[in-house]
Tab-separated table of N, CA and C in Angstrom:
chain	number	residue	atom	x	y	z
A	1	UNK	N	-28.449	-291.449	-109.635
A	1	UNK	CA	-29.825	-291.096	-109.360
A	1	UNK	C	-30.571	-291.096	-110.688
A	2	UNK	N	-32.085	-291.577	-110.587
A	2	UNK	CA	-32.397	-291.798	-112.144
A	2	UNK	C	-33.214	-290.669	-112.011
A	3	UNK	N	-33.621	-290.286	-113.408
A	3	UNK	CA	-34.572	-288.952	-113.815
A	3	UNK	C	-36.047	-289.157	-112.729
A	4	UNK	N	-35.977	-289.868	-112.040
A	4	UNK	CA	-37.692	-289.916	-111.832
A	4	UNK	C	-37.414	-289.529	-110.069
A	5	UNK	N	-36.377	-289.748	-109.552
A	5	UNK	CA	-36.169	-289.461	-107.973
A	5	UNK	C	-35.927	-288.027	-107.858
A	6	UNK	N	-36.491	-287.607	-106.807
A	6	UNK	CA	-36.737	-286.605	-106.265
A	6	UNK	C	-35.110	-286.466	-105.471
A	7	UNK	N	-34.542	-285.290	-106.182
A	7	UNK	CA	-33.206	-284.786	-105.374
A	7	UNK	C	-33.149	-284.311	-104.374
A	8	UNK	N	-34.458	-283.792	-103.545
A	8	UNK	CA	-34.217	-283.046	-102.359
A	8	UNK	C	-35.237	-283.808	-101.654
A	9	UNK	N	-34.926	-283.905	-100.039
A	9	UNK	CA	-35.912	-284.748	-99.458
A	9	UNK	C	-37.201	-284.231	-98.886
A	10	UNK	N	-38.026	-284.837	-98.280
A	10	UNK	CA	-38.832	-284.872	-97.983
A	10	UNK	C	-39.587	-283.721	-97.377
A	11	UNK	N	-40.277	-283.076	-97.547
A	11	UNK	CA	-41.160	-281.293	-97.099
A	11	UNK	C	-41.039	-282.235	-95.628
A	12	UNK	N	-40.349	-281.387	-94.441
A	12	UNK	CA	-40.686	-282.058	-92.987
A	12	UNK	C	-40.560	-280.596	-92.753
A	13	UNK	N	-42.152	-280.117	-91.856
A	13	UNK	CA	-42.835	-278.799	-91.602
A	13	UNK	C	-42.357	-278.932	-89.968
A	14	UNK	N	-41.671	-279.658	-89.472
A	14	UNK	CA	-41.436	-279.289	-87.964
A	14	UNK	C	-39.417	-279.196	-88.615
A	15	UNK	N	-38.620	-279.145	-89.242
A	15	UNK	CA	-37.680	-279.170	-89.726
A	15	UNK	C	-37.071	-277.697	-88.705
A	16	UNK	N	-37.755	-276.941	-89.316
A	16	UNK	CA	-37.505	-275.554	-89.154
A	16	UNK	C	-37.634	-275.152	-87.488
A	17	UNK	N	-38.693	-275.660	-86.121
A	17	UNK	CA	-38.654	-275.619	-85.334
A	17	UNK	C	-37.561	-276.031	-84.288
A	18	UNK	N	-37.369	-277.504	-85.322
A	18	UNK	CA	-36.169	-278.156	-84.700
A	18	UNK	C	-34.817	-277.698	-84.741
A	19	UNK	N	-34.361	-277.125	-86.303
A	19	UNK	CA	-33.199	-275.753	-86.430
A	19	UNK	C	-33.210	-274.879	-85.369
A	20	UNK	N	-34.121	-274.237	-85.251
A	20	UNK	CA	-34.278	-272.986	-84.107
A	20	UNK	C	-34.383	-273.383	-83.014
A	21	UNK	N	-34.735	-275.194	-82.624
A	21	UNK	CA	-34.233	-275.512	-80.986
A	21	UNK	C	-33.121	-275.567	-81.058
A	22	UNK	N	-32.119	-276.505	-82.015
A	22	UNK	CA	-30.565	-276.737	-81.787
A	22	UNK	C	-30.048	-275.042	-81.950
A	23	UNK	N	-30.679	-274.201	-82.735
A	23	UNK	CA	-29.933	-273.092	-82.641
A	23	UNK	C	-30.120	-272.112	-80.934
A	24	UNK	N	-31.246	-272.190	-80.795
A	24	UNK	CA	-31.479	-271.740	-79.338
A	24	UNK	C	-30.682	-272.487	-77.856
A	25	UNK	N	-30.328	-273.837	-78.045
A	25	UNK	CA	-29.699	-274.610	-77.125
A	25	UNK	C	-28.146	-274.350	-77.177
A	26	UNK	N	-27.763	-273.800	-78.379
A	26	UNK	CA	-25.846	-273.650	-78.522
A	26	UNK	C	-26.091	-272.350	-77.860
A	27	UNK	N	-25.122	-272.576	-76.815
A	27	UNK	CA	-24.702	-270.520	-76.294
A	27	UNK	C	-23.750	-269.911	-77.423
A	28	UNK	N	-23.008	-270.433	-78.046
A	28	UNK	CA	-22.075	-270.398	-78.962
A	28	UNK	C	-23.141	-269.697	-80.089
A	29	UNK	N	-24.433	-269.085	-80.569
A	29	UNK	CA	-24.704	-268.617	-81.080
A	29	UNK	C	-25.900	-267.672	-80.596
A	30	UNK	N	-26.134	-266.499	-81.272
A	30	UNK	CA	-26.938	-265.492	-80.779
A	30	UNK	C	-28.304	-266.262	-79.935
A	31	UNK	N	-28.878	-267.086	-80.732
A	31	UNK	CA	-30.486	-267.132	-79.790
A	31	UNK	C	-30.278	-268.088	-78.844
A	32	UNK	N	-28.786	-268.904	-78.688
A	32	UNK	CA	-28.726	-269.480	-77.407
A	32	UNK	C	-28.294	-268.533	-76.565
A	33	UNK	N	-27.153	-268.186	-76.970
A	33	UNK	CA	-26.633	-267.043	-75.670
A	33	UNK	C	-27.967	-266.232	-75.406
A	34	UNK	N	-28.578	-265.825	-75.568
A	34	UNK	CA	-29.782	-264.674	-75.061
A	34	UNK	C	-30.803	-265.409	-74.042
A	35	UNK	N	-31.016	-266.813	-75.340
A	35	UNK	CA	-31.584	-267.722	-73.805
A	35	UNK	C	-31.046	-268.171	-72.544
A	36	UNK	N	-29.994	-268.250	-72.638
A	36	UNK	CA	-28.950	-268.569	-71.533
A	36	UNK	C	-29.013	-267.412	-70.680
A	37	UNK	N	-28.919	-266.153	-71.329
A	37	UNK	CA	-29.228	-264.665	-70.407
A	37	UNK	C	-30.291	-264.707	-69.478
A	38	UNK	N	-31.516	-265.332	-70.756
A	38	UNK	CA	-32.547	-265.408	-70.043
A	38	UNK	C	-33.036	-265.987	-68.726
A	39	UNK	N	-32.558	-267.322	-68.682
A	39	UNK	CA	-32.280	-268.635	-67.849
A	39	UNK	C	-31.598	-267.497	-66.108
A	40	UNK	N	-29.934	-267.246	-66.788
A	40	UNK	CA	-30.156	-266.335	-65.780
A	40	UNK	C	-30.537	-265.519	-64.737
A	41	UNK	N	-31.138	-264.561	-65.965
A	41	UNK	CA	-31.967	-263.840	-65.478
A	41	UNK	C	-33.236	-264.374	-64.139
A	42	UNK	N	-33.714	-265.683	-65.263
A	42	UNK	CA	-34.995	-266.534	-63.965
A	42	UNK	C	-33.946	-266.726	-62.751
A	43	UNK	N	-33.033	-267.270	-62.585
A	43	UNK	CA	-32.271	-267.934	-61.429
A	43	UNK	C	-31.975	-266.391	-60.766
A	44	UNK	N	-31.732	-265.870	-61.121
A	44	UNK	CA	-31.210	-264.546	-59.931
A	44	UNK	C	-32.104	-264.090	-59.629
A	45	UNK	N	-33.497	-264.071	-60.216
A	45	UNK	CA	-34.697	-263.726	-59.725
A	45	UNK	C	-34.920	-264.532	-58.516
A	46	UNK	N	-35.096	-265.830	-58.457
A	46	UNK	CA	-35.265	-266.749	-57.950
A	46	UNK	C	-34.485	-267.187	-56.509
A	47	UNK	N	-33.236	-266.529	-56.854
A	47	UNK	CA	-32.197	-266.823	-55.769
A	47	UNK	C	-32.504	-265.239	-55.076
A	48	UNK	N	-32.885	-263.786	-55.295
A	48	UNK	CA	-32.737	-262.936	-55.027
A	48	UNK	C	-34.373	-263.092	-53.767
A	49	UNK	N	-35.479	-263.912	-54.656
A	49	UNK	CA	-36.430	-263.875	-53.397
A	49	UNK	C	-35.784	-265.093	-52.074
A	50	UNK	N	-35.044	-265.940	-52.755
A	50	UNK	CA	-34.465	-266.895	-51.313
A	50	UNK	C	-33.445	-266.224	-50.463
A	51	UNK	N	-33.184	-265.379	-50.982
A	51	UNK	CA	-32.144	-264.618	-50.074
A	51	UNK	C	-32.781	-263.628	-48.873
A	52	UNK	N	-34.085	-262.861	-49.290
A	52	UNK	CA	-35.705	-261.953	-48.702
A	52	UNK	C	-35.970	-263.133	-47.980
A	53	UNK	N	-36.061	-264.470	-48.361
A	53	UNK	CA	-36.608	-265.385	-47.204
A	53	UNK	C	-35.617	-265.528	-46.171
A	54	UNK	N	-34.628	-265.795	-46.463
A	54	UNK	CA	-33.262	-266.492	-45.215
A	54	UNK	C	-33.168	-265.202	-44.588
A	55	UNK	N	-33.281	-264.002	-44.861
A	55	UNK	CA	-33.120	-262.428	-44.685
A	55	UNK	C	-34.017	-262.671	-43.721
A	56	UNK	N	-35.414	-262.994	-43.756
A	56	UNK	CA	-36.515	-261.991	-42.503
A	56	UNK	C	-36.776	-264.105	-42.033
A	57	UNK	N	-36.136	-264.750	-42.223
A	57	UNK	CA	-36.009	-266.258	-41.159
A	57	UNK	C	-34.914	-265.752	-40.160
A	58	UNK	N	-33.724	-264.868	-40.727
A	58	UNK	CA	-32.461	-264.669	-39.603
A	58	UNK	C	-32.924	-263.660	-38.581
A	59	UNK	N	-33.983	-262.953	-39.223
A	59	UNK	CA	-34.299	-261.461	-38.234
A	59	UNK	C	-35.208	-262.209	-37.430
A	60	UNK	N	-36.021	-263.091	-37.499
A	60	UNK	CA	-36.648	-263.783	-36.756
A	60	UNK	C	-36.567	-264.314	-35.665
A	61	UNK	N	-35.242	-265.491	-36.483
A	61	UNK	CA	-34.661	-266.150	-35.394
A	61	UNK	C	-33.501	-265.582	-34.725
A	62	UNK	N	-33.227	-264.242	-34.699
A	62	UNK	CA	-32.619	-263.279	-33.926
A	62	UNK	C	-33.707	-262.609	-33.182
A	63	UNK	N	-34.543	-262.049	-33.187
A	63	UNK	CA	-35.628	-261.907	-32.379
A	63	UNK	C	-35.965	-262.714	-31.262
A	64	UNK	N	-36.268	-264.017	-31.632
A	64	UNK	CA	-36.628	-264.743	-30.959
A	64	UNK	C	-35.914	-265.211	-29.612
A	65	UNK	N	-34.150	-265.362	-30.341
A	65	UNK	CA	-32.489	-265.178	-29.486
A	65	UNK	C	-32.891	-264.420	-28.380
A	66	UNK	N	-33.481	-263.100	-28.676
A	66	UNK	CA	-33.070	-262.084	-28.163
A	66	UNK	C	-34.441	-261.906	-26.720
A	67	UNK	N	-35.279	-262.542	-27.107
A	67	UNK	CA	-36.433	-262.450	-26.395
A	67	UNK	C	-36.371	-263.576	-25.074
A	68	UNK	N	-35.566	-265.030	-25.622
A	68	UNK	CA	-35.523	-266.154	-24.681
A	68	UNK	C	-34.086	-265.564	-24.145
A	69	UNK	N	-33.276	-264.686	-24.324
A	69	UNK	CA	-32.372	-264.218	-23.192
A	69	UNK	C	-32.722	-263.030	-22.320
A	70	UNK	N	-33.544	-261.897	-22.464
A	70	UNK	CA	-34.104	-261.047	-22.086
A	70	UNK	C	-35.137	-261.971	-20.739
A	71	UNK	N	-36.415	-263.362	-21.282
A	71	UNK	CA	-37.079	-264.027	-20.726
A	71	UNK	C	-36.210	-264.592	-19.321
A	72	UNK	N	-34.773	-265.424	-19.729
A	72	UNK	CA	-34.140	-265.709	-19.211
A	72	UNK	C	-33.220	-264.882	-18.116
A	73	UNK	N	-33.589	-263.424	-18.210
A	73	UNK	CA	-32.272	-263.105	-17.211
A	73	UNK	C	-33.742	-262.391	-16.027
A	74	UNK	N	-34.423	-262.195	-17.031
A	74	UNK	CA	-35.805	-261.944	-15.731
A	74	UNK	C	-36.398	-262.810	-15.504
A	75	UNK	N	-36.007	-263.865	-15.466
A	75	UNK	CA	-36.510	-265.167	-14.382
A	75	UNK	C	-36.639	-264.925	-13.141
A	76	UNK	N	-37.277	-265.669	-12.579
A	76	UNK	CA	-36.967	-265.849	-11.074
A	76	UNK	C	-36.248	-267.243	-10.722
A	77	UNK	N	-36.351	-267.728	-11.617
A	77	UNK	CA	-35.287	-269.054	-11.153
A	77	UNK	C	-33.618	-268.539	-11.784
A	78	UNK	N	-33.344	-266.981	-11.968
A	78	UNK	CA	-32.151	-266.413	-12.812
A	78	UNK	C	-31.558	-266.656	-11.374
A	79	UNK	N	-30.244	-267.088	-11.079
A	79	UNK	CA	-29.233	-266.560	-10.162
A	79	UNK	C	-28.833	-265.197	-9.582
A	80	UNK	N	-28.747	-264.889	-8.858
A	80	UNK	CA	-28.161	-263.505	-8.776
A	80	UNK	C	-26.713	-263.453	-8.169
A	81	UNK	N	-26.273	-262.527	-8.817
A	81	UNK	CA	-24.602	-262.546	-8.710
A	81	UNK	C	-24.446	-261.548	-7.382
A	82	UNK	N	-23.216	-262.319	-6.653
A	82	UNK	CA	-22.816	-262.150	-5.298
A	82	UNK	C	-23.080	-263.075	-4.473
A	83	UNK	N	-22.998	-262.824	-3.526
A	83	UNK	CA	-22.503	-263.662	-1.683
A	83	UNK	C	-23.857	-263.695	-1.248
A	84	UNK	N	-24.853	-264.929	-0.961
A	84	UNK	CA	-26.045	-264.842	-0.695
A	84	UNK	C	-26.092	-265.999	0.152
A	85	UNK	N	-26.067	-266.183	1.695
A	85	UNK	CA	-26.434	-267.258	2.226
A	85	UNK	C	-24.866	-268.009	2.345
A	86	UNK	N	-23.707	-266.975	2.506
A	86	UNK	CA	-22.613	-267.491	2.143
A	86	UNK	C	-22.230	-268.437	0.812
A	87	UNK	N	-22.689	-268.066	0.084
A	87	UNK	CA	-22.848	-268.936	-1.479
A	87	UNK	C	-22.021	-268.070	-2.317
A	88	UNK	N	-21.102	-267.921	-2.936
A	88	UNK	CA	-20.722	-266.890	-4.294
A	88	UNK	C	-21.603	-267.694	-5.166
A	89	UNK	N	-22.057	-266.315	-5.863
A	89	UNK	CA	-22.132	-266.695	-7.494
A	89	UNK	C	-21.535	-265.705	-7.873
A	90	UNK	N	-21.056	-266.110	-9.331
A	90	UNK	CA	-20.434	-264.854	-10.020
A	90	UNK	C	-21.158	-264.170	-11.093
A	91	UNK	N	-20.669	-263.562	-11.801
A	91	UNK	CA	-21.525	-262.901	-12.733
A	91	UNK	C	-21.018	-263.803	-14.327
A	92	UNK	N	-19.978	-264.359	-14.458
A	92	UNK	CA	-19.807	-264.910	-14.871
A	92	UNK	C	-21.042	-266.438	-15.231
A	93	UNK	N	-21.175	-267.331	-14.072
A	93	UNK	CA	-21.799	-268.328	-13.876
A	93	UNK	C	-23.351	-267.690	-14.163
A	94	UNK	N	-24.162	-266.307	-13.758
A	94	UNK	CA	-25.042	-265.819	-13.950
A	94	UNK	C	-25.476	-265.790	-15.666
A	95	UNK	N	-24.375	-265.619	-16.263
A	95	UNK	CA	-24.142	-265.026	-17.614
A	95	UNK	C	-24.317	-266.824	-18.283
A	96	UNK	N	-23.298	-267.292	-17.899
A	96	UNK	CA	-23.535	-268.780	-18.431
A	96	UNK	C	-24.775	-269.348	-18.322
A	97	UNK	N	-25.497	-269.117	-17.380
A	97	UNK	CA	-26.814	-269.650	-16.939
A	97	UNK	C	-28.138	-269.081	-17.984
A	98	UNK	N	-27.681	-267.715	-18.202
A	98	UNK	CA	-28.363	-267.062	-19.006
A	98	UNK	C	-28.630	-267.348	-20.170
A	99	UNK	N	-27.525	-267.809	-21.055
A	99	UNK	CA	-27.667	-268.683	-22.621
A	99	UNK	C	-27.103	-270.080	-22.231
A	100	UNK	N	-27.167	-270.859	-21.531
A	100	UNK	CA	-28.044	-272.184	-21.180
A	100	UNK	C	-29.674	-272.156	-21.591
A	101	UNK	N	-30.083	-270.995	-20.787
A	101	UNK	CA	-31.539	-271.245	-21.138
A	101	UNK	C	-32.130	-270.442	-22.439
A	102	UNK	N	-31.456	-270.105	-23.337
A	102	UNK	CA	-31.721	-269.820	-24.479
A	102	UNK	C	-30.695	-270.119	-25.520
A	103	UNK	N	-30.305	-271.346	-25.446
A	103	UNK	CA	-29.222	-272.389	-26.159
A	103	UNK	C	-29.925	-272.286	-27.547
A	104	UNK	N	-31.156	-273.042	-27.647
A	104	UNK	CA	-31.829	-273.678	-28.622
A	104	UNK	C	-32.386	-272.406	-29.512
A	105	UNK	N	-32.279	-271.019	-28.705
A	105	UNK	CA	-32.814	-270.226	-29.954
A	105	UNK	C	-31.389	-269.525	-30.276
A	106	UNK	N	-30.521	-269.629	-29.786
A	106	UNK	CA	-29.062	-269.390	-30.050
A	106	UNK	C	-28.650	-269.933	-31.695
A	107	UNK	N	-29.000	-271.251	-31.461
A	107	UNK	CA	-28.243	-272.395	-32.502
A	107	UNK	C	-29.247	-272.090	-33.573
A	108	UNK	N	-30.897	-271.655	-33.568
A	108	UNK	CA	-31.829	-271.381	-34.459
A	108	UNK	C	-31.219	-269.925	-35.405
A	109	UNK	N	-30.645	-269.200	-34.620
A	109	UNK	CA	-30.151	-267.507	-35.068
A	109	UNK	C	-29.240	-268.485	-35.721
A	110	UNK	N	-27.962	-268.937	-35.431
A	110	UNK	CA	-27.219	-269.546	-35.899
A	110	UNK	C	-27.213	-269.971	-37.046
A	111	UNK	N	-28.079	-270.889	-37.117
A	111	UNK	CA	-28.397	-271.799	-38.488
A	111	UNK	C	-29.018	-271.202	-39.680
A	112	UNK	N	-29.974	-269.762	-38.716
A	112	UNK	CA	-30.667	-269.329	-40.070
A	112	UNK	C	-29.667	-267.831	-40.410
A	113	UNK	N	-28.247	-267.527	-40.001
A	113	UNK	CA	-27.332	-266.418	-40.135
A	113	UNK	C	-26.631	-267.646	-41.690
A	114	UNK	N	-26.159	-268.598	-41.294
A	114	UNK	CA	-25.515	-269.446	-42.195
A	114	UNK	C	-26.010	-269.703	-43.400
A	115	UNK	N	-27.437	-270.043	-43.096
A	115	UNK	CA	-28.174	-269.887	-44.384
A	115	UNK	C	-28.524	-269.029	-45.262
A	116	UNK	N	-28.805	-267.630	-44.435
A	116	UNK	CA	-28.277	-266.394	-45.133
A	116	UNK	C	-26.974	-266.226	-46.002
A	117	UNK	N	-26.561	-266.428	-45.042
A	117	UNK	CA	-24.976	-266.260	-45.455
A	117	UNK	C	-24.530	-266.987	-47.172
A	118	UNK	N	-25.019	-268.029	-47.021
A	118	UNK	CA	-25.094	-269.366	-48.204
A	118	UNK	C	-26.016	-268.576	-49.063
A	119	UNK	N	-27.263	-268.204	-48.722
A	119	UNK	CA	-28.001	-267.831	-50.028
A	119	UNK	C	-27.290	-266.457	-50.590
A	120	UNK	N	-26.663	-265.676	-49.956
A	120	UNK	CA	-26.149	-264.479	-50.573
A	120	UNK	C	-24.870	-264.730	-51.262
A	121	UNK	N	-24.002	-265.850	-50.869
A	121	UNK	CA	-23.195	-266.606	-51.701
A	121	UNK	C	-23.602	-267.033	-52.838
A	122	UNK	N	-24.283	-267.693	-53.290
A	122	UNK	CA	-25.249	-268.847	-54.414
A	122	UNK	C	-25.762	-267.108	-55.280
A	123	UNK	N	-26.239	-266.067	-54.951
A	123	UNK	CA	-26.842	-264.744	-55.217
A	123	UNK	C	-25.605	-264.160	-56.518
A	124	UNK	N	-24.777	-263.783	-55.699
A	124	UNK	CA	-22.983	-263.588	-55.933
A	124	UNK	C	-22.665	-264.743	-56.716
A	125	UNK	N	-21.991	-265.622	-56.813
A	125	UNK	CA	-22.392	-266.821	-57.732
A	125	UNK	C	-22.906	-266.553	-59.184
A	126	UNK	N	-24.146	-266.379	-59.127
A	126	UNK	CA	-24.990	-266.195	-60.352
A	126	UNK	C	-24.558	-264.847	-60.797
A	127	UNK	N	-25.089	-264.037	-60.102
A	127	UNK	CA	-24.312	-262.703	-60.979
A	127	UNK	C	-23.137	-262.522	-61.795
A	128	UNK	N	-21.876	-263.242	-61.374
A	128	UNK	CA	-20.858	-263.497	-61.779
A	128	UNK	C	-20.695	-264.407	-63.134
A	129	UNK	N	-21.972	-265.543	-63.039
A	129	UNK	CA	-21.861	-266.444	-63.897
A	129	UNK	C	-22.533	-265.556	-65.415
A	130	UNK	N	-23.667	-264.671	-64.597
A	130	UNK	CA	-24.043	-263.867	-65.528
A	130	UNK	C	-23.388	-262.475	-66.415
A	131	UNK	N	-22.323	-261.931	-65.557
A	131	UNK	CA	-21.379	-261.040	-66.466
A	131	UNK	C	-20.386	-262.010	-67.363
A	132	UNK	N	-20.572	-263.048	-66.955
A	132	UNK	CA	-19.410	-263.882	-67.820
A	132	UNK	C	-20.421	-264.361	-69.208
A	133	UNK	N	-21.607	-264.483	-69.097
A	133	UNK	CA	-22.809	-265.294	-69.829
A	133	UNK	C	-23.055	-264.050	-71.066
A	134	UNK	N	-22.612	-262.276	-70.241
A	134	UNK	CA	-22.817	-260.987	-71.178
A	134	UNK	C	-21.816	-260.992	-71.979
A	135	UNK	N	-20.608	-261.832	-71.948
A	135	UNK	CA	-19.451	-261.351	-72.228
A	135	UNK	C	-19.468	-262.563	-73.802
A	136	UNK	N	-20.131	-263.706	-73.280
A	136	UNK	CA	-20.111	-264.618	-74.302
A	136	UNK	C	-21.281	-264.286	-75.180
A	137	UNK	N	-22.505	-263.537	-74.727
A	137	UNK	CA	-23.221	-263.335	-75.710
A	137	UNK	C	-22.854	-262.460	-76.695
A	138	UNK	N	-22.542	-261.124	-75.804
A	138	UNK	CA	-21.357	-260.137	-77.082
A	138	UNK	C	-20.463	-261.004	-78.133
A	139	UNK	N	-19.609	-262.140	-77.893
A	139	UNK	CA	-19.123	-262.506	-78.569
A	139	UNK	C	-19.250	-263.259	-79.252
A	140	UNK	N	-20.401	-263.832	-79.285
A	140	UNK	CA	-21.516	-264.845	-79.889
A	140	UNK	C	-22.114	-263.879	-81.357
A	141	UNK	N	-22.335	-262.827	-80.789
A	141	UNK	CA	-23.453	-261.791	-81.190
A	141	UNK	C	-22.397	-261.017	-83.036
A	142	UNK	N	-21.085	-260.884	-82.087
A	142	UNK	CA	-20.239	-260.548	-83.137
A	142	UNK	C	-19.907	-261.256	-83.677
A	143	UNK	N	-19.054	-262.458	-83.553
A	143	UNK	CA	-19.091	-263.887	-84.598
A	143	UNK	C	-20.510	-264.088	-85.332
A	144	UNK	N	-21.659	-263.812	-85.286
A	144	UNK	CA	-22.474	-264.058	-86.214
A	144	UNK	C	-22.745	-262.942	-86.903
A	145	UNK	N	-21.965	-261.801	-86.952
A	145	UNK	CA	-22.129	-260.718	-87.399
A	145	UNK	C	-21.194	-260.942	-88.432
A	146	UNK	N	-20.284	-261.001	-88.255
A	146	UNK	CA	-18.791	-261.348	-88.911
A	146	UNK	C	-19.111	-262.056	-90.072
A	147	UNK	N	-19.716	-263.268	-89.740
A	147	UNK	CA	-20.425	-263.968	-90.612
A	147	UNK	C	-21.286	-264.281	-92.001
A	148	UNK	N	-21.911	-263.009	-91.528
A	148	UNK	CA	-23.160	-262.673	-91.887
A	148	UNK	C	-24.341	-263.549	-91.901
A	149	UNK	N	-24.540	-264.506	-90.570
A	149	UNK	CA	-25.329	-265.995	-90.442
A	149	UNK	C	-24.846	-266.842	-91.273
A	150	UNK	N	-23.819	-267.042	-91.728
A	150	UNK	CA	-23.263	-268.312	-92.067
A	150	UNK	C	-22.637	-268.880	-91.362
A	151	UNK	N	-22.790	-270.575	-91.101
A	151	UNK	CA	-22.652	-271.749	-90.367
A	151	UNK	C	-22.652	-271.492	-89.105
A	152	UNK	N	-24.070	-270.954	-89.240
A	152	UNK	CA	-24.355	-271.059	-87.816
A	152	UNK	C	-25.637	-271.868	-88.150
């Protein structure tokens, strides 16, 4: 290198932003792991209101179950169980007849119990991912302690 070159490079004023993104993006060090907490944190928020939705969609479409079988057994086109005109019906066949005609809000309770079911899974999920996410930030937190911010 001759006397007239400059040994250190170039003043770059976004240098320092860009350090503190790669340092914020490693979980492997304090200001990633915290963002990663953070991240978290948004998703269980996030999953905790989809779970309040699938929650009052299942009470709904249990309501609704409950209203087209109630509709259905006070029909007048309902069967009535016993010997009528020399005819059996049973109570059985009465009962079958009964969620026949409320099939479709049957399979609606159905679908939106499952989906419940799934969002409180995915809920559970995250939480889990998140005591594991506390466990790496602690240890993130102490390795740079240890350290004293070197090579990180």
């Amino acid at each position: 290198m001759s006397a007239h070159e400059n040994p250190f490079p170039p003043y770059d004023p976004d240098a320092r932003s860009r350090a503190a993104a790669r340092l914020a993006a490693d979980p492997a060090t304090p200001p990633g792991a915290e963002a990663r907490l953070e991240s978290y944190r948004d998703e269980l928020d996030e999953a905790t209101e989809a779970l309040t939705a699938t929650r009052n969609t299942e009470l709904d479409a249990e309501e609704a179950r409950d209203k087209a079988l109630r509709d259905a057994q006070l029909s007048d086109d309902c069967p009535i169980a016993g010997v009528i005109d020399g005819r059996r019906t049973t109570v059985a066949y009465v009962k079958a007849w009964i969620e026949d005609q409320a099939a479709d809000d049957e399979r609606a309770y159905r679908q939106a119990k499952v989906a419940r079911q799934a969002a409180t899974a995915h809920l559970s999920k995250l939480r889990e991912q998140g005591r594991f996410q506390q466990s790496i930030t602690a240890s993130a937190r102490e390795s740079y302690r240890g350290t004293n911010g070197r090579n990180w």
